[in-house]
mmCIF file of C-alpha atoms and ligand atoms in Angstrom:
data_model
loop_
_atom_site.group_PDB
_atom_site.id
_atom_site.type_symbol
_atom_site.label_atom_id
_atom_site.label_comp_id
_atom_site.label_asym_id
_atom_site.label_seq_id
_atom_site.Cartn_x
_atom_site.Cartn_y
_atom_site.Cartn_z
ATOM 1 C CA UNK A 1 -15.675 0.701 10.339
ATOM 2 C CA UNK A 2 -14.858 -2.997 9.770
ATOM 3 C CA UNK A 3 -15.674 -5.967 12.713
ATOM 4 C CA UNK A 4 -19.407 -4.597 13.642
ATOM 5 C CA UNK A 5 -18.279 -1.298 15.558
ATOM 6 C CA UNK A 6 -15.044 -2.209 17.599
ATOM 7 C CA UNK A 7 -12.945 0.481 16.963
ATOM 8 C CA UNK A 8 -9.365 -1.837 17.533
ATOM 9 C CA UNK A 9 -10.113 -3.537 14.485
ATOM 10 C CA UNK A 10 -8.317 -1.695 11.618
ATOM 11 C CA UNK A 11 -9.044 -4.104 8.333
ATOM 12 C CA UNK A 12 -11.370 -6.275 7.614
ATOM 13 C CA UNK A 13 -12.814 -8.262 5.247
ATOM 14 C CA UNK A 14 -15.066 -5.874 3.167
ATOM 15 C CA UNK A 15 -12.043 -4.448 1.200
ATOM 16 C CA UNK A 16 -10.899 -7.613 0.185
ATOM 17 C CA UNK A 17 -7.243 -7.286 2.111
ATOM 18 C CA UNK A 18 -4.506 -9.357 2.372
ATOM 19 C CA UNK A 19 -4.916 -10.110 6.524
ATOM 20 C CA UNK A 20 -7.053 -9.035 9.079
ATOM 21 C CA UNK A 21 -5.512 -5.941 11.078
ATOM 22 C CA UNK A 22 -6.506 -5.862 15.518
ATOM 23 C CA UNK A 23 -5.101 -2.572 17.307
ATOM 24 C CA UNK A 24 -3.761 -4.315 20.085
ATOM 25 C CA UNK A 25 -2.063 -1.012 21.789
ATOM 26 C CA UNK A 26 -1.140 2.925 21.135
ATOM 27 C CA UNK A 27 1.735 1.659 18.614
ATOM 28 C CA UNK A 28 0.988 -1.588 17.935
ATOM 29 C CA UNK A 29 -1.381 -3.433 15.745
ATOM 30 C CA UNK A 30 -1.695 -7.522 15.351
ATOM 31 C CA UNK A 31 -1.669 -8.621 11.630
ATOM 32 C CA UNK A 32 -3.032 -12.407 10.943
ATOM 33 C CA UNK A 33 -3.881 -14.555 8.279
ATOM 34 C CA UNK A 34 -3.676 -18.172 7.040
ATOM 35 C CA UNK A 35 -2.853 -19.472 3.832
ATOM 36 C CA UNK A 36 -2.417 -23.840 2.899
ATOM 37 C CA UNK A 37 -2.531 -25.243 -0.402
ATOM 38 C CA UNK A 38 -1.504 -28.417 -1.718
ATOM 39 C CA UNK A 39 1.624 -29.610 -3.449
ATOM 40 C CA UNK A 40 2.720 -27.489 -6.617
ATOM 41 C CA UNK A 41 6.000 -29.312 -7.199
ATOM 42 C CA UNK A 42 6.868 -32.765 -6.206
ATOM 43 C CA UNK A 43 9.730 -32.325 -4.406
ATOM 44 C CA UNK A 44 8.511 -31.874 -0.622
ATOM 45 C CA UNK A 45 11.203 -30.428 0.500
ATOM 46 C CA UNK A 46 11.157 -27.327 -2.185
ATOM 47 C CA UNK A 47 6.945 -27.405 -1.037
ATOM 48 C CA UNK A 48 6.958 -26.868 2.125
ATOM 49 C CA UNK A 49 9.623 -23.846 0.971
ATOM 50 C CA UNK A 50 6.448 -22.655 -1.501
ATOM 51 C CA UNK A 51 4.018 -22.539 0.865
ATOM 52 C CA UNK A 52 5.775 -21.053 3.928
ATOM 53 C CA UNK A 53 6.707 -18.617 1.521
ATOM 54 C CA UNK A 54 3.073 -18.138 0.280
ATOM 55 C CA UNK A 55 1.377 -17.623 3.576
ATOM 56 C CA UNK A 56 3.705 -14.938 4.635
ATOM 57 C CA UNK A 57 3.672 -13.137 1.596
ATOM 58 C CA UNK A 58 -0.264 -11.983 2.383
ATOM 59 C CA UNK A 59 1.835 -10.238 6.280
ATOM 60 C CA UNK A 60 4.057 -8.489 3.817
ATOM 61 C CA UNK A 61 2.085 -6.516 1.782
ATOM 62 C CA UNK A 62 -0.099 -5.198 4.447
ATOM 63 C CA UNK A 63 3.572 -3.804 5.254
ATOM 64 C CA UNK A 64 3.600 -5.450 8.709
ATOM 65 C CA UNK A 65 6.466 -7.824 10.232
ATOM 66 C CA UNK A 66 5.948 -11.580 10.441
ATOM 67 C CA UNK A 67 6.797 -12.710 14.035
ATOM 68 C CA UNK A 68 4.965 -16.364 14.690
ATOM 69 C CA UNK A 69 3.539 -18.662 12.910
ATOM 70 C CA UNK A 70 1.197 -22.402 13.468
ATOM 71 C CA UNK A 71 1.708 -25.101 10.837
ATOM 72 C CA UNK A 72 -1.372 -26.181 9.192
ATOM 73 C CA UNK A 73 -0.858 -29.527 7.827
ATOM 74 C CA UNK A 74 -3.003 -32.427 6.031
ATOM 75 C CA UNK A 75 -1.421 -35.268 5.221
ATOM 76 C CA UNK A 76 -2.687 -39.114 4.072
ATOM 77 C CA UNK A 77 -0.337 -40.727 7.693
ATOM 78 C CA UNK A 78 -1.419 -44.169 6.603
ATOM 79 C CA UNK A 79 -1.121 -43.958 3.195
ATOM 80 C CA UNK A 80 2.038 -42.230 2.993
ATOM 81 C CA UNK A 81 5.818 -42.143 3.931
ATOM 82 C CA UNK A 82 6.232 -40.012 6.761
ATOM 83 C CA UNK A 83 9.133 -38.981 5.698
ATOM 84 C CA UNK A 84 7.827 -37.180 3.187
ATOM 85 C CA UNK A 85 5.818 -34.971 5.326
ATOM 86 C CA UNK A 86 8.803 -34.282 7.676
ATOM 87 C CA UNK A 87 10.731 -32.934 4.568
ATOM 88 C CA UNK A 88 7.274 -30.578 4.178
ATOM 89 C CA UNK A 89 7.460 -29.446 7.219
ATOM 90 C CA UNK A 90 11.361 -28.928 7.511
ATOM 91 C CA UNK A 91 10.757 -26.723 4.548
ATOM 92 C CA UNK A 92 8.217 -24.608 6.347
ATOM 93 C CA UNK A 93 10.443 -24.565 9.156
ATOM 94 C CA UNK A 94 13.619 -23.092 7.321
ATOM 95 C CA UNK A 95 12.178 -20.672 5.321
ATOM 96 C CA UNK A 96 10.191 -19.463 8.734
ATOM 97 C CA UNK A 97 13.713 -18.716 9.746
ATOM 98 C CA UNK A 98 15.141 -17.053 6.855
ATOM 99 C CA UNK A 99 11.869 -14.744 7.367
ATOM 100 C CA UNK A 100 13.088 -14.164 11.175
ATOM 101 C CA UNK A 101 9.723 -15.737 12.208
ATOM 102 C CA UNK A 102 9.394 -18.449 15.037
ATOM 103 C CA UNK A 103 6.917 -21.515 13.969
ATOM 104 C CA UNK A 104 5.592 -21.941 18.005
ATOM 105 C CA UNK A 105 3.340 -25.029 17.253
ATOM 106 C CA UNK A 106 0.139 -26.242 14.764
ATOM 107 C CA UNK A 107 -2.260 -28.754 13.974
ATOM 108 C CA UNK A 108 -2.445 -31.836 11.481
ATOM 109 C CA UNK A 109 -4.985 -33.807 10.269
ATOM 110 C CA UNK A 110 -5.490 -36.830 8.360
ATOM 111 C CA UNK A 111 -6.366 -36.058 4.651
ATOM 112 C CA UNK A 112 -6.581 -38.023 1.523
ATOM 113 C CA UNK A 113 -4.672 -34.690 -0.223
ATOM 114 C CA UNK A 114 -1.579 -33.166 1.331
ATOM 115 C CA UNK A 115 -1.990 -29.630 2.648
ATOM 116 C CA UNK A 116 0.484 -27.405 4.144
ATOM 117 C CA UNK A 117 0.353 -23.647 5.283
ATOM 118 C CA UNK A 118 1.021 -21.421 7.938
ATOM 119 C CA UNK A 119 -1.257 -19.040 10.194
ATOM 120 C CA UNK A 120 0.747 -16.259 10.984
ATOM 121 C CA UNK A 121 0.965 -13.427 13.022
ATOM 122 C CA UNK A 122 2.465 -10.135 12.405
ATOM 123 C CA UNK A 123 2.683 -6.797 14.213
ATOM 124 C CA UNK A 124 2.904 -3.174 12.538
ATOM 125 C CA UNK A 125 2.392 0.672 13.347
ATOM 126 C CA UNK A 126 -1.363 1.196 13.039
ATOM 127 C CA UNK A 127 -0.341 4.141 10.848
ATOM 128 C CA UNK A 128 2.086 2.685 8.621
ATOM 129 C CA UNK A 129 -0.793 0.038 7.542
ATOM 130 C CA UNK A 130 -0.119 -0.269 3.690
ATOM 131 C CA UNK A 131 -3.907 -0.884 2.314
ATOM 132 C CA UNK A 132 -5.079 -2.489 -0.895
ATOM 133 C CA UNK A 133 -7.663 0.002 -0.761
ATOM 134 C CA UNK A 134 -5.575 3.415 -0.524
ATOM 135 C CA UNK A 135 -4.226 4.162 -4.279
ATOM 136 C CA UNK A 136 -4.235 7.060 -5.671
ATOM 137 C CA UNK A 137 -4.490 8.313 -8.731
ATOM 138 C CA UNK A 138 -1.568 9.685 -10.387
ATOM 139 C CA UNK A 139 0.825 6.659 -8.833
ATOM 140 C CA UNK A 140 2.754 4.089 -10.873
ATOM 141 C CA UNK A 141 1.966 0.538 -9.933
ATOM 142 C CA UNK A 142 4.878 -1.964 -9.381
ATOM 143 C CA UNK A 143 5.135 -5.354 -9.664
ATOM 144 C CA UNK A 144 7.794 -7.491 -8.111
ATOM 145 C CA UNK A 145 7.869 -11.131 -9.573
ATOM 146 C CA UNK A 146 6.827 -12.448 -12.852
ATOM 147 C CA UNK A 147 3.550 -14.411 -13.807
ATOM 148 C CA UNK A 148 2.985 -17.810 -15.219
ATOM 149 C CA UNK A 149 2.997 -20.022 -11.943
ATOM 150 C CA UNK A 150 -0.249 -21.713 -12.872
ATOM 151 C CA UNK A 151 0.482 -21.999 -16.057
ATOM 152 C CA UNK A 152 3.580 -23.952 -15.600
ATOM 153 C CA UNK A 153 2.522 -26.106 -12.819
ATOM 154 C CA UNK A 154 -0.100 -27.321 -14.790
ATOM 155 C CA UNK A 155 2.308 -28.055 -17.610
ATOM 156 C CA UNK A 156 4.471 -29.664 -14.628
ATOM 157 C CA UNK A 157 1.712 -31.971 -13.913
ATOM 158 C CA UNK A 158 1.245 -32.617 -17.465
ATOM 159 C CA UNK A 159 4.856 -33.689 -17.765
ATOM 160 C CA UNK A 160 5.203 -31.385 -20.331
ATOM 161 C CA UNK A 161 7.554 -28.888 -18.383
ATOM 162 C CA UNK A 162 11.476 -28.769 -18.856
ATOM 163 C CA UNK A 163 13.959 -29.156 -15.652
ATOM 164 C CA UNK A 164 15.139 -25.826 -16.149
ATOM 165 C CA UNK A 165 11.405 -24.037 -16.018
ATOM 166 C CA UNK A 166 10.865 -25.652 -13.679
ATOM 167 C CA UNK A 167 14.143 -24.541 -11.165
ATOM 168 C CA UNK A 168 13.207 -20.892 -12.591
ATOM 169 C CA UNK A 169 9.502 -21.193 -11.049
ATOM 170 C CA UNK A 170 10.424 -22.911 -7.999
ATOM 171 C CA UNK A 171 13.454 -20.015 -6.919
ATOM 172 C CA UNK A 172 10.678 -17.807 -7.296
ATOM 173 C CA UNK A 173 8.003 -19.202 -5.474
ATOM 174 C CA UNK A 174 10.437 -20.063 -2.400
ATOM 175 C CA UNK A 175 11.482 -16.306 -2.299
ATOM 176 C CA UNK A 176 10.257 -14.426 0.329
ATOM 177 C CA UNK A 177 8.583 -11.469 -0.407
ATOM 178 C CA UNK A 178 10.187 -9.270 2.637
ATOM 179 C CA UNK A 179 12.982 -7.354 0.858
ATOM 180 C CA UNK A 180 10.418 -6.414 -1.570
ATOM 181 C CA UNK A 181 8.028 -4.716 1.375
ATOM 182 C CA UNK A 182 11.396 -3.364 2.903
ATOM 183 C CA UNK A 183 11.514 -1.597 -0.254
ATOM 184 C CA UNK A 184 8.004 -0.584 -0.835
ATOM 185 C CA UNK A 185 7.909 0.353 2.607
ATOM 186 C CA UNK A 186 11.121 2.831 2.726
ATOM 187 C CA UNK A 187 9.321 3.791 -0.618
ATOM 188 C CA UNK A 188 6.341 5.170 1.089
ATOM 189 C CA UNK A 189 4.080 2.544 -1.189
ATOM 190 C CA UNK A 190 0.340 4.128 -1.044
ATOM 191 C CA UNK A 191 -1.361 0.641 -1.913
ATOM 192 C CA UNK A 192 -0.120 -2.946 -1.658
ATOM 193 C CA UNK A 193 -1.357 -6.591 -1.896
ATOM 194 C CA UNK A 194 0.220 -9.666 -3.640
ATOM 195 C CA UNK A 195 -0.558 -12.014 -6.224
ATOM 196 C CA UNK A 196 -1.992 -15.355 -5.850
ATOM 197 C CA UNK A 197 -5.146 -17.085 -7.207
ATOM 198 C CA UNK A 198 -6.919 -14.694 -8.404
ATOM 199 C CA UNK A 199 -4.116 -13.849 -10.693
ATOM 200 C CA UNK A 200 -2.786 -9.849 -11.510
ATOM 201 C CA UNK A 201 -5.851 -9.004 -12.974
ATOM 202 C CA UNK A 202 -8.440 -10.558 -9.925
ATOM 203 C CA UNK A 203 -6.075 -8.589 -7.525
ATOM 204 C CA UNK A 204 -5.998 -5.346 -9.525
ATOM 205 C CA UNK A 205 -9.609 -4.940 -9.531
ATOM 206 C CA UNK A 206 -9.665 -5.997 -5.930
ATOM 207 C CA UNK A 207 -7.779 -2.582 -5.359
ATOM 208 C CA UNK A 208 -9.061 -0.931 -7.708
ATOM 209 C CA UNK A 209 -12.134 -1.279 -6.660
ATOM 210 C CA UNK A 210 -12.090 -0.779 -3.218
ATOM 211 C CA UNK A 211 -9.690 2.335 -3.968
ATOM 212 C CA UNK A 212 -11.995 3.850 -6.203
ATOM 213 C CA UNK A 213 -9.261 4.324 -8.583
ATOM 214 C CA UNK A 214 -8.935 2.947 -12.838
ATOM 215 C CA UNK A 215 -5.084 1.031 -13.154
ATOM 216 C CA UNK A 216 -3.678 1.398 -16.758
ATOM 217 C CA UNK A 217 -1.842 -1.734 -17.737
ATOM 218 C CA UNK A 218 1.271 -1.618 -19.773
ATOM 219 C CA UNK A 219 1.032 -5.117 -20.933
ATOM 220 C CA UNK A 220 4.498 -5.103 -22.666
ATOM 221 C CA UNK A 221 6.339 -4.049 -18.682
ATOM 222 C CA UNK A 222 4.492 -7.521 -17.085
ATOM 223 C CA UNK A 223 7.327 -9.130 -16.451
ATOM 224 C CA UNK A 224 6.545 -13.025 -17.175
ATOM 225 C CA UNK A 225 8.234 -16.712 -17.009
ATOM 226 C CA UNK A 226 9.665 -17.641 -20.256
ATOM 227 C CA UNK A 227 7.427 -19.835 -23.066
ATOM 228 C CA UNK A 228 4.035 -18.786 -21.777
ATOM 229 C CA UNK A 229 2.492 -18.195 -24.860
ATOM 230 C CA UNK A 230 3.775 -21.732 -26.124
ATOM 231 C CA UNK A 231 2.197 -23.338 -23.212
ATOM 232 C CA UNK A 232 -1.214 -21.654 -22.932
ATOM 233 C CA UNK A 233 -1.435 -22.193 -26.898
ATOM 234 C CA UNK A 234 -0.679 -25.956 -25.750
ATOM 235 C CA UNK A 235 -3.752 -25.619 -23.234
ATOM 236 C CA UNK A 236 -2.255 -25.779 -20.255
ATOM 237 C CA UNK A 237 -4.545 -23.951 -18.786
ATOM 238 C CA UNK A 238 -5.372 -24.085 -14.406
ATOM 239 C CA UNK A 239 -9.308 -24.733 -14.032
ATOM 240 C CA UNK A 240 -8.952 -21.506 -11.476
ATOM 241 C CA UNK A 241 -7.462 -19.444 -14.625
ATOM 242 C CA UNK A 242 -11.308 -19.984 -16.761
ATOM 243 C CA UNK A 243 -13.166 -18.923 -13.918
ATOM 244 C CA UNK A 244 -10.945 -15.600 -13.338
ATOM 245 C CA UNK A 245 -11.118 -14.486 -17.151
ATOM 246 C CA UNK A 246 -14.997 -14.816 -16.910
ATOM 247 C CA UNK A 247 -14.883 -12.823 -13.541
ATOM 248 C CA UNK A 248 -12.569 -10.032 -14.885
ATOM 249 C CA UNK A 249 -14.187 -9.738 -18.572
ATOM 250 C CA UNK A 250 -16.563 -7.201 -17.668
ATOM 251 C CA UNK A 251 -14.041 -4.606 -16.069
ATOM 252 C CA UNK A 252 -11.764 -4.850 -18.572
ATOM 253 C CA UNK A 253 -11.003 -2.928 -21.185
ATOM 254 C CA UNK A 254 -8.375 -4.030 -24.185
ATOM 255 C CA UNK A 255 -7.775 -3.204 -27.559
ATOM 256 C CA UNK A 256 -8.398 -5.818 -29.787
ATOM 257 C CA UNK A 257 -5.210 -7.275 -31.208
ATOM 258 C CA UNK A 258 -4.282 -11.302 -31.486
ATOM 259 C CA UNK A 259 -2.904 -11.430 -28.738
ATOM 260 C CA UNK A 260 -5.295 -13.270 -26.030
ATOM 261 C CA UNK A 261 -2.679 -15.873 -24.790
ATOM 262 C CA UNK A 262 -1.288 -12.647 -22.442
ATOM 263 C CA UNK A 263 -4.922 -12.075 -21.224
ATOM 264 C CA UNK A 264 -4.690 -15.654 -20.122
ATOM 265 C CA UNK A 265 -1.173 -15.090 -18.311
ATOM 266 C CA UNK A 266 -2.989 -11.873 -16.469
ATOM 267 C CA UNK A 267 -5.486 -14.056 -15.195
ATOM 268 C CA UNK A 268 -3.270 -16.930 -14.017
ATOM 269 C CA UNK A 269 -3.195 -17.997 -10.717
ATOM 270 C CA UNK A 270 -0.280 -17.614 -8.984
ATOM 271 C CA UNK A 271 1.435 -19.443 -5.811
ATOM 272 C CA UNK A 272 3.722 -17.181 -4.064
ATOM 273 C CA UNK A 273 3.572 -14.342 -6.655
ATOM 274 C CA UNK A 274 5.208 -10.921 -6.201
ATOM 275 C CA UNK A 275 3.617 -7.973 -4.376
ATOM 276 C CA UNK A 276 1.636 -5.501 -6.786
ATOM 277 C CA UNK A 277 1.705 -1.986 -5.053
ATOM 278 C CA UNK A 278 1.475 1.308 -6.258
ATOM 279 C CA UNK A 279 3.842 4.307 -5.418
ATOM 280 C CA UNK A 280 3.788 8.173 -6.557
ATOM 281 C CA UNK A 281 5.077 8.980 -9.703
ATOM 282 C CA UNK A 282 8.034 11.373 -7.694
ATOM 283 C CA UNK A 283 8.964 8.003 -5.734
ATOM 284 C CA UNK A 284 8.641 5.100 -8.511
ATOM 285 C CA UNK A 285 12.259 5.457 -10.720
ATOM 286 C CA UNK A 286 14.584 5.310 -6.867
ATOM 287 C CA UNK A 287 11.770 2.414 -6.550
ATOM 288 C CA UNK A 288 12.945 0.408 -9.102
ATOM 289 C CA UNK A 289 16.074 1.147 -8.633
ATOM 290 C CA UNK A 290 16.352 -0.059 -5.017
ATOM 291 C CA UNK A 291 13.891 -3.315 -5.785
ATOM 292 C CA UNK A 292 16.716 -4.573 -8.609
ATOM 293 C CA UNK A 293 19.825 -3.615 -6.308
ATOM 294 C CA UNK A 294 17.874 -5.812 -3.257
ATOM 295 C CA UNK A 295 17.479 -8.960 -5.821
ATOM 296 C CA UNK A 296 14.229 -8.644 -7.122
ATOM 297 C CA UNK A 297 15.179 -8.245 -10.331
ATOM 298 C CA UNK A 298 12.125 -8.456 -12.570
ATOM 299 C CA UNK A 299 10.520 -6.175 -10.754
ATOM 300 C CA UNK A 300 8.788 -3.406 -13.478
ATOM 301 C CA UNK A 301 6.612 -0.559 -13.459
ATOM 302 C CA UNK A 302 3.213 -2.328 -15.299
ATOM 303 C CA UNK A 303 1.128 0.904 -15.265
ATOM 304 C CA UNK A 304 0.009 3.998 -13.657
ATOM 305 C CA UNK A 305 -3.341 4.604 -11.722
ATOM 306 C CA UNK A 306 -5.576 7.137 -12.965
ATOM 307 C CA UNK A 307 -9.342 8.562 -12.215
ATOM 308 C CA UNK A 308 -11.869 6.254 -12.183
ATOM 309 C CA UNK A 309 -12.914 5.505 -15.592
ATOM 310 C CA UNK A 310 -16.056 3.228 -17.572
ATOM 311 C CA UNK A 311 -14.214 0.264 -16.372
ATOM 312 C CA UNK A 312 -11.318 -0.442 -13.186
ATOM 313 C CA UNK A 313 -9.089 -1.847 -16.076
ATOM 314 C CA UNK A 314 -7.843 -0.663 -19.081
ATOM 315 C CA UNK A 315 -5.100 -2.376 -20.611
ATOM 316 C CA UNK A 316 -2.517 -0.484 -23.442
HETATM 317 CO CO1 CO B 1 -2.887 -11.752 -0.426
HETATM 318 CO CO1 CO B 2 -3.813 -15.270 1.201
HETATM 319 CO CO1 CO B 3 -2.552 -4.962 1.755
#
C-alpha cells in the first residue's frame, strides 16, 4: 500500500506513476501532479502552449479528467520585458481552456531562467485508474506521438533547425493529449503513462518494471520527426539523452546492426510527448483505428508485451 498505510491513497510514488492518486470519496478519487520546465522554443506565446500542454499530459494517462490547475512561474521581472511573460502565461491560460480546465490562481518567483508549469488537479473513478504498472502480457503497446523533441530543440538552439521542423515539433508539443486518453480509455487501455524526459525507452522500463512484464520493440512502427538520423549524426545530442542511454543499456536487448542513431532517438527526451499504453491484442486494430480518425495520426502499434524475459527490453 503506497503513503505509509492510509488506505485513500491509491498511487504513489514507488511505481514510478505519472501523478499521485487520493480517494477522496466512494466514486471519486483526486489526481495531482506538477510539471515546469523552461523555454523549448522562443516564441512565448507557442511556450506557455508547450508546457500547459506538458503538465496535463502526466492527468491524462493516469486516465483521469483535468479540472484545475495553479500556474507555476519563474521569470527574470527586472531583467526582462514583461510582456513576454504575459504572452507565457496567456498561453497556459488558452490551452487550459481548450483542455476544459479552470487555471484558479499560482505563484511566481523571481528567477534568472524562465520557468513555467502547471500543478493540476484531476478527478477519476478509483476503478477506472489506468496504471503504469498493470500490463499484461500478451497486449500490444501503442504509442501516440512521434519522438525527436530533444533532438530538435537542441538543433533549434543550435540554429541549425529549419522553420518548417520546427512548426512540425511545436503542433505537436502544444497538442493536448486528451483525445488520445478518450481513446485509450473507451479502449479499455490495461497500462498507460506518457513520454517525457526520460525518453520511450526510460518510460518503458518504468512500466515494465513495475508491471513485471518484458515489451518487444518494433523499432521500424516508432513513429519519429523527420531528419533524426541527420541530426543526431550532426551531434545534436540533449545532455539528458547521454545520461538515459547509460541508464537503459543494461535492460536492453538489440541486435547488433549499424544502426545506433535510432537507439539515440529511443532515449531522447521528450517535452509533451505522446502517451505510451498498452491494450489487448482483441482491442488494439479498432485502437488504431479510432486514435487516427480522432487526429492523432502517427499513432502506431511499436510492440507487444510478453513474459518477463533476461532483460525488460528487447528490441526487433
Ligand atoms: Co508522466
Ligand atoms: Co511529469
Ligand atoms: Co499512469
Amino acid at each position: 500500500m503506497p503513503g505509509g498505510g492510509d488506505p485513500h491513497f491509491l498511487v504513489g510514488l514507488e511505481t514510478s506513476d505519472d501523478a499521485g492518486v487520493f480517494q477522496i470519496s466512494e466514486h471519486q478519487a483526486l489526481v495531482q501532479t506538477a510539471d515546469f520546465i523552461t523555454p523549448i522554443v522562443d516564441d512565448p506565446y507557442d511556450f506557455g502552449q508547450i508546457a500547459a500542454a506538458n503538465a496535463l499530459s502526466d492527468v491524462y494517462a493516469m486516465g483521469a479528467n483535468p479540472l484545475t490547475a495553479l500556474n507555476l512561474v519563474g521569470f527574470p521581472i527586472e531583467a526582462m520585458d514583461r510582456e513576454v511573460l504575459s504572452y507565457i502565461i496567456k498561453g497556459g491560460w488558452d490551452k487550459a481552456r481548450d483542455a476544459e480546465v479552470t487555471i484558479v490562481g499560482g505563484h511566481s518567483v523571481k528567477d534568472p531562467e524562465i520557468k513555467y508549469g502547471l500543478a493540476v488537479t484531476g478527478t477519476v473513478l478509483p476503478s477506472k485508474i489506468i496504471r503504469n504498472s498493470t500490463a499484461r502480457a500478451g497486449d500490444k503497446l501503442i504509442l501516440t506521438k512521434p519522438l525527436g523533441t530533444g533532438i530538435l530543440a537542441t538543433a533549434l538552439k543550435n540554429e541549425k533547425l529549419p522553420d518548417e521542423l520546427l512548426s512540425i515539433i511545436t503542433a505537436s508539443m502544444k497538442r493536448l493529449n486528451r483525445k488520445a486518453a478518450q481513446v485509450m480509455i473507451t479502449q479499455q487501455a490495461h497500462a498507460c503513462t506518457d513520454i517525457t524526459g526520460y525518453g520511450l525507452l526510460g518510460h518503458l522500463l518504468e512500466m515494465m518494471n513495475s508491471s513485471g512484464t518484458t515489451a518487444t520493440l518494433f523499432a521500424e512502427k516508432v513513429p519519429l520527426f523527420p531528419e533524426l538520423q541527420y541530426f543526431v549524426e550532426k551531434k545534436q545530442i540533449p545532455g539528458g539523452l547521454k545520461d538515459n542511454l547509460k541508464f537503459i543499456e543494461p535492460h536492453l536487448e538489440a541486435p547488433p546492426r549499424g544502426d545506433d542513431w535510432l537507439v539515440n532517438v529511443f532515449c531522447d527526451p521528450q517535452t509533451s510527448g505522446g502517451l505510451l499504453f498498452t491494450v489487448s491484442a482483441e482491442s488494439a486494430g479498432a485502437c488504431l483505428q479510432e486514435l487516427h480518425q480522432s487526429g492523432e495520426t502517427d499513432s502506431s502499434i511499436i510492440g507487444e508485451i510478453v513474459e518477463k524475459a533476461h532483460k525488460p527490453i528487447l528490441l526487433e
